[in-house]
Coordinates of C-alpha atoms in Angstrom, one line a residue:
Chain Q
M75 CA 91.4 130.9 107.7
E76 CA 89.9 127.4 107.6
R77 CA 93.0 126.1 105.9
S78 CA 95.3 127.4 108.5
A79 CA 93.1 125.8 111.1
N80 CA 94.0 122.5 109.5
G81 CA 97.7 123.0 109.4
P82 CA 100.0 122.7 106.4
Q83 CA 98.8 120.9 103.2
P84 CA 99.9 117.4 102.6
P85 CA 102.2 116.9 99.7
V86 CA 99.6 115.9 97.1
A87 CA 100.3 116.7 93.5
P88 CA 97.2 116.2 91.4
A89 CA 94.9 119.2 91.2
S90 CA 91.8 117.1 91.9
S91 CA 93.3 115.8 95.2
R92 CA 94.1 119.4 96.1
R93 CA 90.6 120.5 95.5
R94 CA 89.2 117.6 97.5
F95 CA 91.6 118.5 100.3
L96 CA 90.5 122.2 100.2
K97 CA 86.8 121.1 100.3
R98 CA 87.5 118.8 103.2
G99 CA 89.5 121.6 104.9
L100 CA 86.4 123.8 104.7
A101 CA 84.2 121.0 106.2
L102 CA 86.7 120.3 109.0
G103 CA 87.1 124.0 109.6
A104 CA 83.3 124.3 110.0
A105 CA 83.3 121.3 112.3
L106 CA 86.1 122.9 114.4
V107 CA 84.1 126.1 114.8
T108 CA 80.8 124.5 115.7
G109 CA 81.9 121.4 117.5
G110 CA 84.6 123.1 119.5
R111 CA 86.9 120.1 119.5
T112 CA 89.7 118.9 117.3
V113 CA 89.1 116.5 114.5
P114 CA 91.7 114.0 113.4
G115 CA 92.7 113.9 109.8
H116 CA 94.7 115.8 107.2
G117 CA 96.8 118.5 108.8
Q118 CA 95.4 117.4 112.2
Q119 CA 97.9 115.7 114.5
A120 CA 96.4 112.3 115.4
P121 CA 97.8 111.3 118.8
D122 CA 100.8 109.0 118.7
D123 CA 99.0 106.7 121.2
P124 CA 95.2 107.0 120.8
S125 CA 94.8 105.0 124.0
K126 CA 96.1 107.9 126.1
V127 CA 93.2 110.3 125.3
V128 CA 89.5 110.3 125.2
G129 CA 88.2 109.8 121.6
G130 CA 85.7 111.7 119.6
P131 CA 81.9 111.7 119.8
M132 CA 79.6 109.1 118.3
V133 CA 77.6 110.5 115.5
P134 CA 74.1 109.6 114.1
Y135 CA 75.4 108.8 110.6
G136 CA 78.9 107.5 110.3
E137 CA 81.6 109.0 108.0
R138 CA 84.8 107.3 107.0
S139 CA 88.1 108.2 108.6
P140 CA 89.4 111.5 107.2
F141 CA 92.5 109.7 106.3
E142 CA 90.6 107.7 103.7
E143 CA 90.5 109.2 100.3
A144 CA 89.1 106.7 97.7
S145 CA 86.8 108.8 95.5
K146 CA 84.9 108.4 92.3
Q147 CA 86.3 110.2 89.3
K148 CA 84.4 112.1 86.7
G149 CA 85.0 111.7 83.0
P150 CA 85.4 113.0 80.4
P151 CA 86.8 116.1 82.2
F152 CA 85.5 118.6 79.6
M153 CA 81.8 117.6 80.3
P154 CA 79.6 119.3 82.9
D155 CA 79.0 117.5 86.2
E156 CA 75.4 116.6 85.2
W157 CA 76.5 114.6 82.2
G158 CA 78.8 111.6 81.7
G159 CA 80.4 108.9 83.9
N160 CA 81.5 109.0 87.5
F161 CA 83.9 106.0 87.8
T162 CA 84.4 103.6 90.7
P163 CA 88.0 103.4 92.0
L164 CA 88.3 99.6 91.4
D165 CA 91.9 99.9 92.4
E166 CA 90.9 100.9 95.9
T167 CA 87.7 99.0 96.7
L168 CA 88.0 95.8 98.8
G169 CA 86.0 92.5 98.7
I170 CA 83.0 92.4 96.3
I171 CA 80.7 95.1 97.6
T172 CA 81.1 98.6 96.3
P173 CA 80.4 101.1 99.0
S174 CA 77.2 103.0 97.9
A175 CA 79.2 106.3 98.0
L176 CA 81.6 104.8 95.5
H177 CA 79.1 103.1 93.2
F178 CA 79.6 104.4 89.7
E179 CA 77.0 106.7 88.2
V180 CA 76.2 107.7 84.6
C181 CA 73.9 110.7 84.1
R182 CA 72.7 112.6 81.1
G183 CA 70.4 115.1 82.8
G184 CA 71.8 115.5 86.3
I185 CA 70.7 113.8 89.5
P186 CA 67.0 114.5 90.2
D187 CA 66.0 115.8 93.7
I188 CA 63.1 113.5 94.6
D189 CA 60.8 113.6 97.7
P190 CA 59.9 110.0 98.3
R191 CA 56.6 111.0 99.8
K192 CA 55.6 112.5 96.5
H193 CA 57.2 109.8 94.3
R194 CA 54.8 107.2 92.6
L195 CA 55.2 104.1 90.5
L196 CA 52.6 103.8 87.8
I197 CA 52.0 100.4 86.2
H198 CA 49.6 100.6 83.2
G199 CA 49.2 99.7 79.5
M200 CA 48.0 96.2 78.6
V201 CA 46.9 95.2 82.1
D202 CA 43.6 94.5 83.8
R203 CA 44.3 96.6 86.8
P204 CA 46.5 99.7 86.3
S205 CA 48.1 100.7 89.6
M206 CA 49.6 103.8 91.2
L207 CA 51.9 102.8 94.1
T208 CA 53.7 104.9 96.7
V209 CA 57.2 103.9 98.0
D210 CA 55.7 103.0 101.4
E211 CA 53.2 100.7 99.7
L212 CA 56.0 98.9 97.8
R213 CA 57.9 98.5 101.0
R214 CA 54.9 96.7 102.5
L215 CA 55.0 93.9 99.8
P216 CA 57.1 90.7 100.1
S217 CA 60.7 91.8 100.0
T218 CA 63.8 90.2 98.4
S219 CA 67.5 91.0 98.5
R220 CA 70.3 90.0 96.1
I221 CA 74.0 90.9 95.7
L222 CA 74.4 91.9 92.0
S223 CA 76.9 93.7 90.0
L224 CA 75.8 96.4 87.6
E225 CA 77.9 97.4 84.5
C226 CA 77.4 100.3 82.1
A227 CA 77.2 99.0 78.5
G228 CA 79.8 101.6 77.7
N229 CA 82.4 100.4 80.3
T230 CA 85.8 100.0 78.6
R231 CA 84.5 101.9 75.5
S232 CA 87.7 104.0 75.3
E233 CA 89.8 100.9 74.7
W234 CA 88.7 99.6 71.3
R235 CA 91.2 101.3 69.1
A236 CA 94.2 102.0 71.3
P237 CA 95.1 101.7 75.0
T238 CA 93.7 105.1 76.1
A239 CA 92.8 105.2 79.8
G240 CA 95.8 105.3 82.2
N241 CA 94.2 103.3 85.0
V242 CA 91.6 100.7 85.9
R243 CA 89.2 103.4 87.1
F244 CA 88.8 104.7 83.6
T245 CA 89.2 101.4 81.7
H246 CA 86.8 99.4 83.9
G247 CA 85.3 101.7 86.6
L248 CA 81.7 101.7 85.3
T249 CA 81.0 98.5 87.1
S250 CA 80.0 98.2 90.8
C251 CA 78.4 95.6 93.0
S252 CA 75.7 96.2 95.7
E253 CA 73.1 94.3 97.7
W254 CA 69.8 95.4 96.2
T255 CA 66.5 95.1 98.1
G256 CA 63.1 95.4 96.7
V257 CA 59.9 93.8 95.3
A258 CA 60.0 91.3 92.5
L259 CA 58.6 93.0 89.4
S260 CA 56.9 89.7 88.5
L261 CA 54.8 90.2 91.7
L262 CA 53.7 93.7 90.7
L263 CA 53.0 92.6 87.1
R264 CA 50.9 89.6 88.3
E265 CA 49.0 92.0 90.6
A266 CA 48.2 94.2 87.6
G267 CA 47.2 91.2 85.4
P268 CA 49.0 91.5 82.0
H269 CA 46.9 90.9 78.9
K270 CA 47.5 88.2 76.4
G271 CA 50.0 89.5 73.8
A272 CA 51.8 91.7 76.4
T273 CA 55.3 90.7 75.4
W274 CA 57.4 93.8 76.5
I275 CA 57.4 96.4 79.1
V276 CA 58.7 100.0 78.9
A277 CA 60.3 101.3 82.1
E278 CA 60.7 105.1 82.6
G279 CA 62.7 107.2 85.0
A280 CA 61.7 110.5 86.6
D281 CA 64.9 112.4 85.7
A282 CA 65.2 115.3 83.3
T283 CA 65.9 112.8 80.4
G284 CA 63.0 110.6 81.2
N285 CA 65.1 107.6 80.4
E286 CA 63.0 104.8 78.9
R287 CA 64.0 101.3 78.1
S288 CA 62.0 98.4 76.5
I289 CA 62.5 95.0 78.3
P290 CA 61.0 91.6 77.1
M291 CA 58.3 90.3 79.4
T292 CA 60.2 87.0 79.8
K293 CA 63.0 88.9 81.6
A294 CA 60.5 91.1 83.5
M295 CA 58.7 88.0 84.9
D296 CA 62.0 86.2 85.6
D297 CA 64.3 88.0 88.1
V298 CA 63.8 91.8 87.9
L299 CA 63.5 93.8 91.1
V300 CA 62.0 97.2 91.8
A301 CA 64.6 98.2 94.4
Y302 CA 64.2 100.6 97.2
G303 CA 67.3 99.4 99.0
Q304 CA 71.1 99.5 98.3
N305 CA 73.5 98.1 100.8
G306 CA 71.1 98.3 103.7
E307 CA 69.7 101.8 103.1
A308 CA 67.8 103.6 100.4
P309 CA 69.7 103.9 97.1
R310 CA 71.9 107.0 96.8
P311 CA 70.3 109.8 94.7
G312 CA 72.9 109.2 91.9
N313 CA 71.9 105.5 91.9
G314 CA 68.1 106.0 91.5
Y315 CA 66.6 107.2 94.8
P316 CA 64.0 106.3 95.8
L317 CA 63.2 103.5 93.3
R318 CA 65.4 101.7 90.8
L319 CA 64.7 98.9 88.4
I320 CA 67.4 96.2 88.9
V321 CA 67.8 93.8 85.9
P322 CA 70.3 91.1 86.9
G323 CA 73.2 90.7 84.4
W324 CA 71.9 93.3 81.9
E325 CA 73.5 96.5 80.8
G326 CA 73.4 99.4 83.3
N327 CA 71.1 101.6 81.3
V328 CA 68.1 99.2 81.4
N329 CA 68.4 99.3 85.2
V330 CA 66.2 102.4 85.1
K331 CA 67.0 104.9 87.9
W332 CA 64.3 107.0 89.6
L333 CA 61.8 104.5 88.3
R334 CA 58.3 106.0 88.0
R335 CA 56.4 104.2 85.3
I336 CA 56.1 100.7 83.8
K337 CA 54.0 100.4 80.7
V338 CA 53.0 96.9 79.6
V339 CA 53.1 96.7 75.8
A340 CA 53.2 94.4 72.8
Q341 CA 56.4 95.6 71.1
P342 CA 59.7 97.3 71.9
Y343 CA 59.3 101.1 71.7
M344 CA 62.7 101.9 70.0
T345 CA 63.3 104.7 72.5
R346 CA 66.2 107.2 72.4
M347 CA 68.4 105.0 74.6
E348 CA 67.9 101.9 72.5
S349 CA 68.2 103.2 69.0
P350 CA 71.0 105.8 68.5
D351 CA 72.5 104.7 71.9
H352 CA 73.2 101.2 73.1
T353 CA 73.3 99.8 69.6
S354 CA 76.5 98.5 68.1
L355 CA 77.5 99.1 64.5
L356 CA 79.0 96.0 62.8
P357 CA 81.6 95.9 60.0
N358 CA 78.8 95.0 57.5
G359 CA 77.0 98.3 58.2
K360 CA 74.2 96.6 60.2
A361 CA 73.7 97.4 63.9
R362 CA 73.1 95.0 66.7
Q363 CA 70.2 96.2 69.0
F364 CA 68.9 95.0 72.4
L365 CA 72.3 93.6 73.4
F366 CA 71.1 93.5 77.0
V367 CA 73.4 90.8 78.6
M368 CA 76.8 91.9 79.8
E369 CA 79.2 89.2 78.7
A370 CA 81.8 87.6 81.0
K371 CA 84.6 90.0 81.9
S372 CA 87.5 90.2 84.3
V373 CA 90.2 92.7 85.1
I374 CA 93.3 92.8 87.3
T375 CA 93.0 95.7 89.8
F376 CA 96.4 95.2 91.3
P377 CA 98.9 95.6 89.8
S378 CA 97.1 98.0 87.4
G379 CA 97.7 101.1 85.3
G380 CA 99.3 104.0 87.2
Q381 CA 100.4 101.8 90.1
R382 CA 104.0 100.9 90.8
L383 CA 105.4 97.7 92.3
S384 CA 107.6 98.3 95.3
G385 CA 110.2 95.9 93.9
P386 CA 110.9 92.3 92.7
G387 CA 109.5 89.5 94.9
F388 CA 106.1 88.5 96.2
H389 CA 103.0 90.3 95.1
E390 CA 99.4 89.1 95.2
I391 CA 97.7 89.7 91.9
R392 CA 94.1 90.8 92.6
G393 CA 91.0 91.5 90.5
L394 CA 87.3 91.2 89.8
A395 CA 85.4 89.0 87.4
W396 CA 81.6 88.9 86.6
S397 CA 79.2 87.6 84.0
G398 CA 75.7 88.7 83.0
R399 CA 75.0 85.0 82.3
G400 CA 75.4 83.9 85.9
F401 CA 78.3 82.4 87.8
V402 CA 82.0 83.0 87.2
R403 CA 83.4 79.5 87.1
R404 CA 87.1 80.2 86.5
V405 CA 89.6 83.0 86.2
E406 CA 93.0 82.4 84.7
I407 CA 96.0 84.7 84.9
S408 CA 98.9 85.1 82.6
T409 CA 102.1 86.8 83.8
N410 CA 103.9 86.4 80.5
G411 CA 101.6 88.2 78.0
G412 CA 99.3 85.2 77.3
K413 CA 101.9 82.5 76.7
T414 CA 100.9 80.4 79.7
W415 CA 98.0 80.7 82.1
R416 CA 97.5 79.8 85.8
E417 CA 94.2 79.4 87.6
A418 CA 93.5 82.1 90.1
R419 CA 91.8 81.5 93.5
L420 CA 88.2 82.6 93.6
Q421 CA 87.2 84.2 96.9
A422 CA 83.9 83.3 98.5
P423 CA 81.1 84.3 98.2
I424 CA 80.8 83.4 94.6
L425 CA 77.3 84.6 93.5
R426 CA 75.4 84.7 90.2
F427 CA 75.7 88.1 88.4
A428 CA 77.9 89.5 91.3
H429 CA 81.5 90.7 91.2
T430 CA 83.7 87.7 92.1
R431 CA 87.1 88.5 93.6
F432 CA 90.1 86.5 92.4
A433 CA 93.7 86.4 93.5
L434 CA 97.0 84.7 92.6
D435 CA 100.4 84.6 94.3
W436 CA 103.1 86.0 92.0
R437 CA 106.8 86.4 92.4
W438 CA 108.0 89.2 90.1
D439 CA 111.5 88.7 88.7
G440 CA 112.0 92.4 88.1
R441 CA 111.8 92.0 84.3
E442 CA 109.3 93.6 81.9
T443 CA 106.2 91.6 81.3
V444 CA 102.5 91.8 80.6
L445 CA 99.7 90.7 83.0
Q446 CA 96.3 89.5 81.8
S447 CA 93.2 87.8 83.3
R448 CA 90.5 85.9 81.5
C449 CA 87.4 84.4 83.0
T450 CA 85.0 81.6 82.1
D451 CA 81.4 81.7 83.1
E452 CA 78.8 79.0 83.9
T453 CA 77.8 78.7 80.3
G454 CA 81.4 77.9 79.3
Y455 CA 81.9 81.3 77.6
V456 CA 85.5 82.4 77.7
Q457 CA 86.4 86.1 77.8
P458 CA 87.9 87.0 74.4
T459 CA 91.1 88.8 73.5
L460 CA 90.6 92.3 71.9
A461 CA 91.7 90.9 68.5
E462 CA 89.1 88.1 68.7
L463 CA 86.4 90.6 69.7
V464 CA 87.3 93.1 67.0
K465 CA 87.3 90.3 64.4
V466 CA 83.6 89.8 65.1
R467 CA 82.4 93.2 66.1
G468 CA 84.7 95.6 64.2
L469 CA 85.9 98.9 65.7
N470 CA 82.6 100.8 65.8
S471 CA 80.7 98.8 68.3
I472 CA 81.3 101.3 71.2
Y473 CA 79.4 99.1 73.7
H474 CA 80.0 95.8 75.3
N475 CA 83.8 95.7 75.2
N476 CA 84.6 92.7 77.4
A477 CA 88.1 92.0 76.0
I478 CA 91.0 90.8 78.1
Q479 CA 92.9 93.8 79.6
N480 CA 96.7 94.0 79.3
W481 CA 98.8 95.6 82.0
K482 CA 102.5 96.0 81.1
V483 CA 104.9 95.9 84.0
L484 CA 108.0 98.0 83.3
A485 CA 111.5 97.2 84.8
D486 CA 111.1 100.1 87.2
G487 CA 107.8 98.5 88.5
S488 CA 105.5 101.0 87.0
I489 CA 102.4 99.7 85.2
Q490 CA 101.0 100.7 81.8
N491 CA 97.9 100.1 79.8
V492 CA 98.9 98.4 76.6
H493 CA 97.4 96.4 73.7
A494 CA 99.2 93.1 73.4
Chain D
M221 CA 73.7 76.9 93.2
F222 CA 71.7 76.3 90.0
T223 CA 72.5 73.1 88.1
R224 CA 71.5 72.7 84.5
R225 CA 68.6 70.6 85.6
H226 CA 67.4 73.3 88.0
R227 CA 67.7 75.9 85.2
L228 CA 65.6 73.7 82.9
G229 CA 63.1 73.4 85.7
L230 CA 63.1 77.2 86.2
W231 CA 62.6 77.8 82.5
A232 CA 59.7 75.3 82.5
L233 CA 58.2 77.1 85.5
L234 CA 58.8 80.5 83.8
F235 CA 57.0 79.3 80.7
V236 CA 54.0 78.2 82.8
V237 CA 54.0 81.4 84.8
T238 CA 54.2 83.7 81.7
S239 CA 51.6 81.6 79.9
V240 CA 49.2 81.9 82.8
A241 CA 50.0 85.6 83.4
G242 CA 49.8 86.3 79.7
S243 CA 46.3 84.9 79.3
K244 CA 43.5 87.4 80.1
A245 CA 41.0 84.6 80.6
L246 CA 43.1 83.0 83.3
A247 CA 44.4 86.3 84.9
Q248 CA 44.6 85.9 88.6
M249 CA 42.9 88.2 91.0
P250 CA 45.4 90.4 93.0
T251 CA 46.8 88.9 96.1
Y252 CA 47.9 92.0 98.0
G253 CA 45.6 94.7 96.9
V254 CA 48.2 97.4 97.5
G255 CA 48.1 100.7 95.5
R256 CA 45.2 102.4 93.9
A257 CA 43.8 102.8 90.4
P258 CA 45.3 105.9 88.6
T259 CA 43.0 108.5 87.2
P260 CA 42.9 108.9 83.4
E261 CA 44.5 112.4 83.9
E262 CA 47.4 110.9 85.8
V263 CA 48.1 108.4 83.1
K264 CA 47.8 111.0 80.3
A265 CA 50.2 113.4 82.0
W266 CA 53.0 110.7 82.2
D267 CA 52.3 108.5 79.2
L268 CA 54.4 110.3 76.6
T269 CA 56.0 107.2 75.2
I270 CA 55.3 106.7 71.5
P271 CA 55.8 103.3 69.8
P272 CA 57.4 103.1 66.3
D273 CA 54.0 103.1 64.6
G274 CA 53.3 106.6 66.0
Q275 CA 50.2 105.5 68.0
G276 CA 49.4 108.0 70.6
L277 CA 50.9 111.0 68.9
P278 CA 49.0 114.3 69.2
P279 CA 47.2 115.6 66.0
G280 CA 49.6 117.0 63.4
R281 CA 51.7 116.0 60.5
G282 CA 55.3 116.0 59.3
T283 CA 57.9 114.1 57.3
A284 CA 61.4 112.8 58.1
V285 CA 62.8 115.2 55.5
L286 CA 61.0 118.1 57.1
G287 CA 62.2 117.1 60.5

């Protein structure tokens, strides 16, 4: 019934799009019944000239146009919705800010349902003054905002042995960029008065996994935030509502979501998420631990896997670069599989630890070729090729794959994920 | 923008800050006085984090092999 109210289905092939459409159809159908007026969108006839009719009502909390479809994608598909990654569609986002609704999520115990009035942050352990704080109390303290990218340590993990993911969502979509607002953790720690010898903290989340991570005191006192804001409003539930630890430049998992406890301690605690997980096995049988910093990385988002060039001629190559060590200084692009490189334009604003957007004018001659991007950060570190990375790390590292991505352009304009 | 000199300055500042904050004798009094002291029961209910040396484990015994 609801479906017919929305007219015929658009010609969408993938099952996931169809499901999304059906869900949207239900929502629109409900709106039609309750609101008593037509809603533009799929199956709805938008007027040919919108200036000839009165438009729709203003609403308290804005939704995007029903014509817009960019969505996160869950993976791997065989896992339940409470576990795994929900990838940002980097091929569809614009500028450097990821809309909160499209910010990637990784969950291992579902998204907790938290009443902010009941939520508390406990700071205890090796401190003079243990403290229990409400969210409102944290909001009263001096506030700071920073635009920061956040990348899962496991981003691009599918690509070590063979080109596996078909598109940039699944190769690189576990990175996003938001403006985060909150209180400096250093302020809270100074208020608590850490003891001599307190060299680490352990941060814990309030979700079903009780995610805990050890963080050195030097970083905790440097630039870490206890965030209660993301892009101008409270963080989305999947991104840590109502409090999230934000650790600039460090792997996503230490940016503890649903933050409820900080214990000040004298050693790392070797928690679940920093011993079997988030450690990298090297060829010599030893494992690297506490990798923390996400190394400089870039990826071309257009043209990228699964897309198709309309034809030979002008195309703007576009992409994103970031570094856990600070500024992106330079991005170079090769349109011939790494034989020669040209410097891309970096688009302002260029911010430390944030996504930096780059672009390059390109005239495609219609022949097969391979596109690559590589970035250099403020320390002079250059993004490695996969071969260079594998030489040092082997094939069992799982995490921190920041290798150069190859997109092969076929003669018909279609784009494939390949290893050079 | 942070130049190398700025960064050196920041590191120096960080060293001073952490040295001061890390010294109990020199611990500053709180500036804001926001929040309250937790009760021992509240801390006990949440503090289930056990360091590698096993400190804080409840009474009992076991071995890795048994586990």
